[in-house]
Coordinates of C-alpha atoms in Angstrom, one line a residue:
Chain A
M1 CA 5.8 27.8 0.7
T2 CA 5.9 26.5 -2.7
V3 CA 2.9 26.9 -4.8
E4 CA 2.5 22.9 -4.8
S5 CA 2.3 22.7 -1.3
Q6 CA 0.4 26.0 -0.6
Q7 CA -2.8 25.3 1.6
Y8 CA -5.7 27.6 1.1
S9 CA -5.4 29.6 4.2
D10 CA -6.6 33.2 3.0
K11 CA -10.4 33.0 4.1
S12 CA -11.5 35.8 1.5
M13 CA -9.8 34.0 -1.4
L14 CA -11.2 30.8 -0.4
S15 CA -14.7 31.9 -0.5
Y16 CA -14.1 32.3 -4.3
L17 CA -13.3 28.7 -4.9
A18 CA -15.9 26.2 -6.4
P19 CA -16.8 24.2 -3.6
R20 CA -15.8 20.9 -5.2
V21 CA -12.5 21.9 -5.7
R22 CA -12.0 23.1 -2.3
E23 CA -13.2 19.7 -1.1
I24 CA -10.6 17.5 -3.1
Q25 CA -7.8 16.5 -1.2
P26 CA -4.2 16.7 -2.5
S27 CA -3.0 13.4 -3.7
G28 CA -1.1 11.1 -1.3
I29 CA 1.6 10.7 -3.4
R30 CA 2.1 14.7 -3.7
K31 CA 2.8 14.3 0.3
F32 CA 5.5 11.7 -0.1
F33 CA 7.0 13.6 -2.9
D34 CA 7.6 16.5 -0.4
L35 CA 8.9 14.2 2.3
A36 CA 11.4 12.6 -0.2
S37 CA 12.5 15.8 -2.0
G38 CA 15.6 17.3 -0.1
N39 CA 16.8 13.6 1.3
K40 CA 19.9 12.6 0.0
D41 CA 21.1 9.2 -1.0
I42 CA 17.6 7.8 -1.3
I43 CA 16.9 4.8 -3.7
T44 CA 13.6 5.2 -5.2
L45 CA 10.9 2.8 -6.0
G46 CA 8.3 5.5 -6.0
V47 CA 8.6 6.5 -9.6
G48 CA 5.5 5.6 -12.0
E49 CA 7.6 6.1 -15.1
P50 CA 10.1 4.3 -17.1
D51 CA 13.7 4.8 -16.3
F52 CA 14.5 4.7 -20.0
I53 CA 15.0 7.9 -21.9
T54 CA 12.8 8.3 -25.0
P55 CA 14.9 6.4 -27.7
W56 CA 17.1 8.7 -29.5
H57 CA 15.5 8.3 -33.1
V58 CA 12.3 9.7 -31.6
R59 CA 13.9 12.5 -30.1
E60 CA 15.9 13.3 -33.2
A61 CA 12.6 13.0 -35.4
C62 CA 11.4 15.8 -32.9
V63 CA 14.5 17.8 -33.2
Y64 CA 14.6 17.6 -37.0
S65 CA 11.0 18.6 -37.5
L66 CA 11.7 21.7 -35.1
E67 CA 14.9 22.5 -37.5
R68 CA 12.6 22.6 -40.6
G69 CA 9.9 24.9 -39.0
Y70 CA 7.3 22.6 -37.8
T71 CA 5.7 24.5 -35.2
S72 CA 2.0 25.4 -36.3
Y73 CA -1.3 24.2 -35.0
T74 CA -2.3 20.7 -36.2
S75 CA -6.0 19.7 -36.9
N76 CA -7.8 19.6 -33.5
A77 CA -8.0 15.7 -33.5
G78 CA -4.3 15.5 -34.4
T79 CA -2.1 15.0 -37.6
P80 CA -3.8 12.4 -40.0
E81 CA -0.8 10.3 -40.3
L82 CA -0.7 10.2 -36.6
R83 CA -4.2 8.9 -36.2
E84 CA -3.6 6.5 -39.1
A85 CA -0.6 5.1 -37.5
I86 CA -2.3 4.7 -34.2
A87 CA -5.3 2.9 -36.0
E88 CA -2.6 0.7 -37.5
Y89 CA -1.0 0.1 -34.3
L90 CA -4.0 -0.8 -32.5
H91 CA -5.2 -3.3 -35.3
N92 CA -1.8 -5.2 -35.4
G93 CA -1.2 -5.1 -31.9
F94 CA -4.7 -5.6 -30.3
G95 CA -6.9 -6.6 -33.0
L96 CA -8.9 -3.4 -32.8
N97 CA -10.4 -1.5 -35.7
Y98 CA -10.8 2.3 -35.2
D99 CA -11.5 4.8 -38.3
P100 CA -8.6 7.5 -38.0
K101 CA -11.0 9.7 -39.5
D102 CA -13.5 10.1 -36.8
E103 CA -13.0 7.4 -34.2
I104 CA -9.3 8.7 -32.9
L105 CA -8.5 12.1 -31.1
V106 CA -4.9 12.7 -29.9
T107 CA -4.9 14.3 -26.6
V108 CA -2.3 15.8 -24.2
G109 CA -1.6 12.6 -22.5
G110 CA -3.8 9.9 -21.5
S111 CA -4.9 12.1 -18.6
E112 CA -6.4 14.6 -20.9
A113 CA -8.4 12.0 -22.6
I114 CA -9.7 10.6 -19.4
D115 CA -10.8 14.3 -18.4
L116 CA -12.4 15.0 -21.8
A117 CA -14.4 11.4 -21.5
L118 CA -15.7 12.2 -18.1
R119 CA -16.6 15.7 -19.1
A120 CA -18.5 14.5 -22.2
L121 CA -20.3 11.9 -20.2
I122 CA -21.3 13.1 -16.6
E123 CA -24.2 14.8 -15.2
P124 CA -24.3 15.8 -11.8
G125 CA -25.0 13.0 -9.6
D126 CA -24.1 10.4 -11.9
E127 CA -22.1 7.6 -10.3
I128 CA -18.8 6.6 -11.7
L129 CA -17.8 3.1 -11.0
V130 CA -13.9 2.7 -10.2
P131 CA -12.0 -0.5 -9.1
A132 CA -9.6 0.2 -6.6
P133 CA -6.8 0.5 -5.6
C134 CA -6.5 2.6 -8.7
Y135 CA -4.6 5.2 -10.3
I136 CA -4.8 8.3 -8.1
S137 CA -6.9 10.6 -10.6
Y138 CA -10.0 8.7 -11.4
S139 CA -12.0 9.6 -8.3
P140 CA -11.1 13.3 -8.0
I141 CA -11.4 14.0 -11.7
S142 CA -14.8 12.2 -11.5
F143 CA -15.8 14.3 -8.4
I144 CA -14.6 17.6 -10.1
G145 CA -16.7 16.6 -13.0
G146 CA -19.7 16.7 -10.8
G147 CA -19.8 12.9 -10.5
V148 CA -19.9 10.6 -7.5
P149 CA -17.1 8.1 -7.3
V150 CA -17.9 4.8 -6.1
E151 CA -14.9 2.6 -5.4
I152 CA -15.2 -1.2 -6.1
E153 CA -12.8 -3.2 -3.9
T154 CA -10.3 -5.6 -5.7
Y155 CA -8.2 -8.2 -3.5
A156 CA -4.7 -9.9 -3.6
K157 CA -6.3 -13.0 -3.3
D158 CA -7.9 -12.5 -6.8
N159 CA -4.7 -11.1 -8.0
F160 CA -6.4 -7.6 -7.9
K161 CA -8.7 -8.5 -10.6
L162 CA -12.2 -7.1 -11.0
K163 CA -14.9 -9.5 -10.0
A164 CA -18.1 -9.2 -11.6
E165 CA -20.1 -9.8 -8.1
H166 CA -18.0 -7.1 -6.5
L167 CA -19.0 -4.9 -9.3
E168 CA -22.6 -5.7 -9.3
A169 CA -22.9 -5.0 -5.8
K170 CA -22.0 -1.4 -6.4
I171 CA -24.1 -0.8 -9.3
S172 CA -26.9 1.5 -8.8
P173 CA -29.6 3.2 -10.9
K174 CA -27.3 6.3 -10.9
S175 CA -24.4 4.4 -12.1
K176 CA -23.5 5.7 -15.6
V177 CA -19.6 5.1 -16.2
L178 CA -17.3 2.4 -15.3
I179 CA -13.5 3.5 -15.4
L180 CA -11.1 0.3 -15.9
N181 CA -7.2 0.4 -15.8
Y182 CA -5.6 -2.9 -16.8
P183 CA -2.8 -3.7 -16.4
S184 CA -3.2 -1.8 -13.4
N185 CA -1.5 0.8 -11.6
P186 CA -0.7 0.4 -8.6
T187 CA -1.2 -3.7 -8.2
G188 CA 0.1 -4.8 -11.7
G189 CA -3.0 -6.9 -12.0
I190 CA -4.4 -7.7 -15.6
M191 CA -7.6 -9.1 -17.0
T192 CA -7.8 -12.0 -19.5
Y193 CA -10.6 -12.5 -22.0
E194 CA -12.4 -15.0 -19.6
D195 CA -12.1 -12.5 -16.7
W196 CA -13.5 -9.9 -18.7
L197 CA -16.6 -11.8 -20.1
P198 CA -18.8 -11.5 -17.0
I199 CA -17.8 -7.8 -16.4
A200 CA -19.0 -7.1 -20.2
K201 CA -22.2 -8.7 -19.6
L202 CA -22.9 -6.4 -16.6
V203 CA -22.0 -3.4 -18.6
E204 CA -24.4 -4.5 -21.3
K205 CA -27.2 -5.3 -18.6
H206 CA -26.8 -2.0 -16.6
D207 CA -26.4 0.1 -19.6
L208 CA -22.8 1.4 -18.8
I209 CA -20.4 3.4 -20.6
V210 CA -16.8 2.3 -20.0
I211 CA -13.6 4.3 -19.8
S212 CA -10.8 1.7 -20.6
D213 CA -7.4 3.2 -19.5
E214 CA -4.9 0.9 -21.4
I215 CA -1.7 3.0 -21.0
Y216 CA 0.1 -0.2 -19.6
A217 CA -1.1 -2.4 -22.4
E218 CA 2.2 -3.1 -23.8
L219 CA 3.4 -4.1 -20.4
T220 CA 2.6 -7.7 -19.7
Y221 CA 4.5 -10.5 -18.9
G222 CA 3.4 -14.0 -20.0
S223 CA -0.1 -13.4 -21.5
K224 CA -1.0 -10.7 -24.2
H225 CA -3.4 -7.6 -22.9
V226 CA -6.8 -8.1 -24.0
S227 CA -8.4 -4.9 -24.7
F228 CA -11.9 -4.4 -23.4
A229 CA -13.0 -2.8 -26.4
S230 CA -12.1 -5.9 -28.3
L231 CA -14.8 -8.1 -26.4
P232 CA -18.0 -8.6 -28.4
G233 CA -20.5 -5.7 -28.3
M234 CA -18.1 -3.6 -26.1
K235 CA -16.3 -1.3 -28.8
D236 CA -19.3 1.0 -28.9
R237 CA -19.6 1.1 -25.1
T238 CA -16.0 1.7 -24.5
I239 CA -13.9 4.9 -24.5
L240 CA -10.3 3.3 -25.0
V241 CA -7.7 5.4 -23.6
N242 CA -3.9 4.8 -24.4
G243 CA -0.8 6.9 -25.0
F244 CA 3.0 6.7 -25.4
S245 CA 4.1 7.5 -22.0
K246 CA 4.7 4.0 -20.7
A247 CA 5.3 1.7 -23.8
F248 CA 7.7 4.3 -25.4
A249 CA 9.4 5.9 -22.4
M250 CA 7.7 9.4 -23.3
T251 CA 6.1 10.7 -20.0
G252 CA 7.2 14.3 -20.3
W253 CA 5.9 14.5 -24.1
R254 CA 2.3 14.4 -22.8
M255 CA 0.8 12.4 -25.8
G256 CA -2.1 10.4 -25.4
Y257 CA -5.3 9.2 -27.6
A258 CA -8.8 8.3 -27.2
C259 CA -10.6 5.9 -29.4
G260 CA -14.3 5.2 -29.6
H261 CA -17.8 5.7 -31.4
P262 CA -17.8 8.9 -33.7
E263 CA -20.4 10.4 -31.6
L264 CA -18.6 10.3 -28.4
I265 CA -14.9 11.1 -29.9
Y266 CA -16.7 14.1 -31.4
A267 CA -18.2 15.4 -28.2
M268 CA -14.8 15.0 -26.9
L269 CA -13.3 16.7 -29.8
K270 CA -15.3 19.7 -29.1
I271 CA -14.2 20.0 -25.4
H272 CA -10.7 19.5 -26.6
Q273 CA -10.7 22.2 -29.3
Y274 CA -12.2 24.8 -26.8
T275 CA -9.5 23.9 -24.1
V276 CA -6.2 22.9 -25.6
M277 CA -7.0 23.1 -29.4
C278 CA -4.7 20.3 -30.3
A279 CA -1.8 18.3 -28.8
P280 CA 1.6 20.0 -29.5
V281 CA 2.8 19.3 -32.8
M282 CA 6.5 18.3 -31.8
G283 CA 5.0 15.5 -29.4
Q284 CA 2.7 14.2 -32.3
V285 CA 6.0 14.1 -34.6
A286 CA 7.9 12.0 -32.1
A287 CA 4.8 9.8 -31.3
L288 CA 4.6 9.1 -35.0
E289 CA 8.2 8.2 -35.1
A290 CA 7.8 6.0 -32.1
L291 CA 5.0 3.8 -33.7
K292 CA 6.7 3.7 -37.0
N293 CA 10.2 2.6 -35.8
G294 CA 10.1 2.1 -31.9
L295 CA 8.3 -1.2 -31.5
E296 CA 11.6 -3.3 -31.3
E297 CA 13.0 -0.9 -28.6
K298 CA 9.8 -1.3 -27.0
D299 CA 10.1 -5.0 -26.7
Q300 CA 13.6 -4.7 -25.3
M301 CA 12.2 -2.4 -22.6
V302 CA 9.4 -4.7 -21.7
E303 CA 12.1 -7.7 -21.3
S304 CA 14.0 -5.4 -19.0
Y305 CA 11.0 -4.8 -17.0
N306 CA 10.2 -8.4 -16.8
Q307 CA 13.5 -9.2 -15.5
R308 CA 13.2 -6.7 -12.8
R309 CA 10.0 -7.8 -11.9
R310 CA 11.0 -11.5 -11.0
L311 CA 14.0 -9.7 -9.0
I312 CA 11.8 -7.5 -7.1
V313 CA 9.0 -10.1 -6.4
Q314 CA 11.5 -12.8 -5.4
G315 CA 13.3 -10.1 -3.2
L316 CA 10.0 -9.1 -1.4
R317 CA 9.0 -12.6 -0.5
D318 CA 12.7 -13.3 0.5
I319 CA 12.3 -10.3 2.9
G320 CA 9.1 -11.9 4.4
L321 CA 6.6 -9.6 2.6
S322 CA 3.6 -11.1 1.0
C323 CA 3.5 -10.3 -2.8
H324 CA 1.2 -11.3 -5.7
E325 CA 2.8 -11.9 -8.9
P326 CA 2.0 -8.7 -10.8
Q327 CA 1.5 -9.7 -14.6
G328 CA 1.4 -6.2 -16.1
A329 CA 2.7 -2.6 -15.5
F330 CA 5.9 -2.1 -13.7
Y331 CA 4.6 -2.1 -10.1
A332 CA 4.8 -4.6 -7.1
F333 CA 2.3 -4.3 -4.5
P334 CA 3.7 -6.0 -1.3
G335 CA 1.6 -6.7 1.6
I336 CA 3.1 -5.1 4.7
E337 CA 0.3 -5.9 7.6
T338 CA 2.4 -8.4 9.2
T339 CA 4.9 -5.6 10.3
G340 CA 2.1 -4.0 12.5
L341 CA 2.5 -0.8 10.8
S342 CA -0.1 1.1 8.7
S343 CA 0.8 1.6 4.9
D344 CA 1.6 5.3 5.7
E345 CA 3.6 4.6 8.8
F346 CA 5.9 2.0 6.9
A347 CA 6.5 4.1 3.9
Q348 CA 7.2 7.0 6.0
R349 CA 9.7 5.1 8.2
L350 CA 11.0 3.4 5.3
L351 CA 11.8 6.6 3.8
L352 CA 13.4 8.2 6.8
E353 CA 15.2 5.4 8.3
A354 CA 16.1 3.2 5.3
K355 CA 16.1 5.9 2.6
V356 CA 13.9 3.9 0.2
A357 CA 11.0 5.8 -1.3
A358 CA 8.0 3.6 -2.0
V359 CA 4.3 4.8 -2.2
P360 CA 1.9 3.8 0.5
G361 CA -1.2 1.6 -0.8
T362 CA -3.5 4.2 0.7
A363 CA -2.7 7.0 -1.8
F364 CA -4.7 4.7 -4.4
G365 CA -7.9 4.6 -2.6
A366 CA -10.0 2.0 -1.0
G367 CA -8.3 -1.3 -0.3
G368 CA -4.8 0.1 -0.5
E369 CA -4.3 0.0 3.3
G370 CA -1.7 -2.7 4.2
Y371 CA 0.1 -2.3 0.8
L372 CA 3.0 -0.6 -0.5
R373 CA 3.6 0.3 -4.3
C374 CA 7.2 -0.4 -5.3
S375 CA 7.9 0.7 -8.9
Y376 CA 10.5 -1.7 -10.6
A377 CA 11.1 0.7 -13.4
T378 CA 14.6 1.3 -12.1
S379 CA 17.9 -0.7 -12.6
V380 CA 18.7 -4.1 -11.3
N381 CA 21.6 -2.4 -9.1
Q382 CA 18.9 -0.1 -7.4
I383 CA 16.4 -2.8 -7.0
N384 CA 19.0 -4.8 -5.3
E385 CA 20.1 -2.1 -3.0
A386 CA 16.5 -1.0 -2.1
L387 CA 15.7 -4.8 -1.4
D388 CA 18.6 -5.0 0.9
R389 CA 17.9 -1.9 2.7
M390 CA 14.2 -3.0 3.0
G391 CA 15.1 -6.2 4.2
K392 CA 17.4 -4.7 7.1
F393 CA 14.4 -2.3 7.8
V394 CA 11.8 -5.1 8.1
H395 CA 14.0 -7.3 10.0
K396 CA 14.7 -4.5 12.7
L397 CA 10.7 -3.9 12.8
K398 CA 10.3 -7.7 13.6
Q399 CA 12.8 -7.7 16.2
G400 CA 10.8 -4.7 17.9
Chain B
M1 CA 27.1 -23.2 -36.6
K2 CA 24.1 -23.9 -34.4
P3 CA 22.1 -20.8 -33.2
L4 CA 22.4 -20.1 -29.5
S5 CA 19.4 -20.9 -27.3
E6 CA 17.1 -18.1 -26.3
L7 CA 18.2 -18.6 -22.7
K8 CA 22.1 -18.1 -23.7
L9 CA 21.1 -15.2 -25.8
K10 CA 19.6 -13.5 -22.7
V11 CA 22.4 -14.6 -20.5
L12 CA 24.9 -13.0 -23.0
D13 CA 22.8 -9.5 -22.9
L14 CA 22.8 -9.5 -19.3
L15 CA 26.4 -10.1 -19.0
K16 CA 27.4 -7.9 -21.6
E17 CA 25.6 -5.0 -19.5
D18 CA 27.6 -6.2 -16.4
A19 CA 29.8 -9.2 -16.3
R20 CA 30.1 -9.3 -12.5
R21 CA 26.2 -10.4 -12.5
S22 CA 26.1 -13.7 -10.3
P23 CA 24.4 -17.0 -11.5
A24 CA 21.8 -16.6 -8.8
L25 CA 20.9 -13.1 -10.0
L26 CA 20.9 -14.0 -13.4
A27 CA 18.6 -17.0 -12.4
T28 CA 16.2 -14.8 -10.7
L29 CA 16.1 -12.2 -13.7
L30 CA 15.5 -14.7 -16.1
G31 CA 13.1 -17.0 -14.1
V32 CA 15.0 -20.1 -14.4
T33 CA 17.2 -22.1 -11.9
E34 CA 20.9 -21.2 -11.3
D35 CA 21.8 -24.6 -12.5
E36 CA 20.5 -24.0 -16.0
V37 CA 22.4 -20.6 -16.0
S38 CA 25.5 -22.1 -14.9
V39 CA 25.5 -24.9 -17.5
A40 CA 24.6 -22.2 -20.1
I41 CA 27.6 -20.1 -19.0
A42 CA 29.8 -23.1 -19.0
E43 CA 28.7 -24.0 -22.5
L44 CA 29.1 -20.5 -23.7
E45 CA 32.7 -20.3 -22.4
E46 CA 33.7 -23.8 -23.7
D47 CA 32.3 -22.8 -27.1
N48 CA 34.5 -19.7 -27.1
V49 CA 31.4 -17.6 -27.4
I50 CA 32.2 -15.9 -24.0
V51 CA 35.9 -15.1 -24.7
K52 CA 36.9 -13.1 -21.6
Y53 CA 35.4 -11.1 -19.1
A54 CA 37.1 -7.7 -19.4
T55 CA 36.7 -4.2 -17.7
V56 CA 35.9 -1.2 -19.6
V57 CA 37.9 1.7 -18.4
N58 CA 37.5 5.3 -18.7
S59 CA 41.5 5.9 -19.7
G60 CA 41.0 9.6 -19.2
K61 CA 40.6 9.2 -15.7
L62 CA 44.0 7.6 -15.5
D63 CA 47.1 9.5 -14.9
D64 CA 49.3 6.9 -16.7
E65 CA 47.1 7.6 -19.9
K66 CA 48.3 5.5 -22.9
V67 CA 48.5 6.4 -26.5
T68 CA 46.1 4.8 -29.0
A69 CA 46.4 4.9 -32.6
L70 CA 43.9 3.3 -35.2
I71 CA 46.2 2.7 -38.4
E72 CA 44.9 1.9 -42.0
V73 CA 47.2 -0.7 -43.6
Q74 CA 47.0 -1.4 -47.3
I75 CA 48.3 -4.7 -48.3
T76 CA 48.8 -7.2 -51.0
P77 CA 46.9 -10.5 -50.2
E78 CA 48.9 -13.6 -50.4
R79 CA 48.4 -16.3 -52.9
G80 CA 46.2 -19.1 -51.4
R81 CA 45.9 -17.3 -48.1
G82 CA 44.3 -14.2 -48.9
F83 CA 44.7 -11.7 -45.9
E84 CA 44.7 -14.3 -43.4
A85 CA 48.6 -14.8 -43.0
I86 CA 49.4 -11.1 -42.8
A87 CA 46.8 -10.4 -40.4
E88 CA 48.2 -13.1 -38.2
R89 CA 51.7 -11.5 -38.5
V90 CA 50.2 -8.2 -37.4
Y91 CA 47.7 -9.4 -34.7
L92 CA 50.4 -11.3 -32.7
F93 CA 52.3 -8.2 -31.9
P94 CA 51.5 -7.3 -28.2
Q95 CA 51.2 -3.7 -29.0
V96 CA 48.2 -4.5 -31.3
K97 CA 44.7 -4.5 -29.5
S98 CA 42.5 -5.2 -32.4
V99 CA 42.6 -6.1 -36.1
Y100 CA 39.9 -5.8 -38.5
L101 CA 39.5 -6.6 -42.2
M102 CA 37.7 -3.9 -44.0
S103 CA 36.0 -3.0 -47.2
G104 CA 36.8 0.2 -48.9
A105 CA 39.9 2.3 -49.4
Y106 CA 42.2 0.1 -47.1
D107 CA 42.3 -3.5 -46.0
L108 CA 43.1 -3.9 -42.4
L109 CA 42.4 -1.4 -39.5
V110 CA 44.9 -2.0 -36.7
E111 CA 44.2 -0.6 -33.4
V112 CA 47.7 -0.1 -31.4
E113 CA 48.3 0.9 -28.0
G114 CA 51.6 2.2 -26.5
R115 CA 52.9 4.1 -23.5
T116 CA 54.0 7.0 -25.7
L117 CA 53.7 8.7 -29.0
K118 CA 57.1 7.7 -29.9
E119 CA 56.4 4.1 -29.0
V120 CA 53.4 3.6 -31.1
A121 CA 55.3 5.6 -34.1
S122 CA 58.3 3.2 -33.8
F123 CA 56.1 0.2 -34.0
V124 CA 54.4 1.6 -37.0
S125 CA 57.8 2.3 -39.0
D126 CA 59.7 -0.5 -37.8
K127 CA 57.5 -3.5 -37.5
L128 CA 54.2 -2.7 -39.2
S129 CA 55.6 -0.9 -42.5
T130 CA 58.5 -2.9 -42.9
L131 CA 56.4 -6.1 -43.4
E132 CA 56.7 -7.2 -47.1
S133 CA 53.2 -7.2 -47.9
V134 CA 52.3 -3.9 -46.3
L135 CA 51.9 -1.3 -49.3
S136 CA 51.2 1.8 -47.3
T137 CA 50.1 2.7 -43.6
K138 CA 48.2 5.7 -42.5
T139 CA 48.3 6.5 -38.7
H140 CA 45.5 8.1 -36.8
F141 CA 45.9 9.0 -33.1
I142 CA 43.0 8.9 -30.8
L143 CA 42.7 12.1 -28.8
K144 CA 39.6 11.4 -26.7
K145 CA 37.4 8.6 -26.4
Y146 CA 33.7 9.7 -25.7
K147 CA 31.9 6.5 -26.4
Q148 CA 33.4 2.9 -26.2
D149 CA 31.8 -0.5 -26.2
G150 CA 28.3 1.2 -26.0
I151 CA 29.3 3.1 -22.8
I152 CA 29.4 6.7 -22.9
F153 CA 32.2 8.1 -20.7
E154 CA 31.2 11.7 -19.7
D155 CA 27.4 11.2 -19.3
P156 CA 26.6 8.8 -16.6
E157 CA 22.8 8.9 -17.8
E158 CA 21.5 10.3 -14.7
D159 CA 18.0 9.7 -13.3
R160 CA 16.2 13.0 -14.0
R161 CA 12.9 11.9 -12.7
L162 CA 11.2 13.2 -9.5
M163 CA 11.8 10.8 -6.6
I164 CA 7.8 10.2 -6.6
S165 CA 5.5 10.3 -9.3
P166 CA 2.1 8.9 -10.2

């Protein structure tokens, strides 16, 4: 039994655990990871990360800094150079203005930033609003923090956009935080300026704080990403979370950042300094290089994703699966209801019978039933082969 | 010369990655019709932008490994025609795979391929060095090819990611 798959079977040890931790379920993705590993000849559409390796000049900058002996702590909030570069990048790319001195905090991945934000904001019993299907961590970390996650369903007919009426229906006097993730993992949905306006009104009306996870901000196809923080009056109400993982193919470096009102960032900094102290210096060196000299490669990667997006959406539709057109991130989210199988069954059988790994929509919470997350962050040849195998599998299912 | 359209540039990029991609696949990848792609390819071929569809071979994997040499050639340019005439003399030899006019310590860089070391050596001593305007040659034999045309031979950039991840 691996540590990762271990269930808490020893009753005496179980009694030591905090009830909240005992209660949370392992991620639905983890289950499929266990199923897939050990299987051979699998084509994977299950990967939530770029298939590109971090550009060489970024890796080289890190190696060079190690050779020169840069191995010490940095200031808690991150090196001043990196925070300045982040401020400049957000200004040039998204029209956002953050002061690198006290409005930007460099974190260990976007995940730490979200955790810090929630820990800084939540009191036991506070309700955390989360549009779903959504990234697997939001509800569990809200729950671990003592909050009550409340999922707001989004629908394929709306291109998985968050609708104000659906949000308002779930707002209660206990609602405190709204977590946004657009472009969305797993749906690929995006929000335009016009889509955001009624949401911003509600945020103001109900005095909510927003954690806006914009990790896929660079990966949009057609229209440019609109940061929630850029809406009138929303900057001070928003903790913007971003990072280097998706745009610069740097998932393993664990480099992220949070931006927001100095008082919120200061509160998050306090938790950050007592837990991780600072993000690793080598990661910060690499991140700085990515921002200074990596934007062109980023554009090339986005162009590749866009081509693959067209291929997979067309391919899934040709197979006979419904698939809304994802406008961001690198996931297609086809509907599999017509096959008569549940998402879980479909994904399991697809893995075992067709040797294609994808993640059932149910791993992403409410509204995920009937869907499958297919990542197109893989080569054209692999996507073609996966589509071919899926086509045969679906055909077989339909023939009964 | 007129700059190429965005579509043509993208078609070129995709074909440089893999020349066997069909017009149908290229059309899907680029979000245009198959006809548009076919017209673009036809024009690129007609305008000699696409010169040939070649295969990059990892020669280290072959038993009949050939010998390749890079030869630095110093020449006296010809009045009125500069380096063109001598370059043409050189590139017409079938043994010559490529010829570049260089800046720096020598004038032409000539890539020569032969079945044996002796064959390449004879070409240099009998054919190349004896040309009237050739002043000197310096021959470098290639011992091993690590990377060619952007392709690293020994490192098939395997996918190091987990099968499933968030």
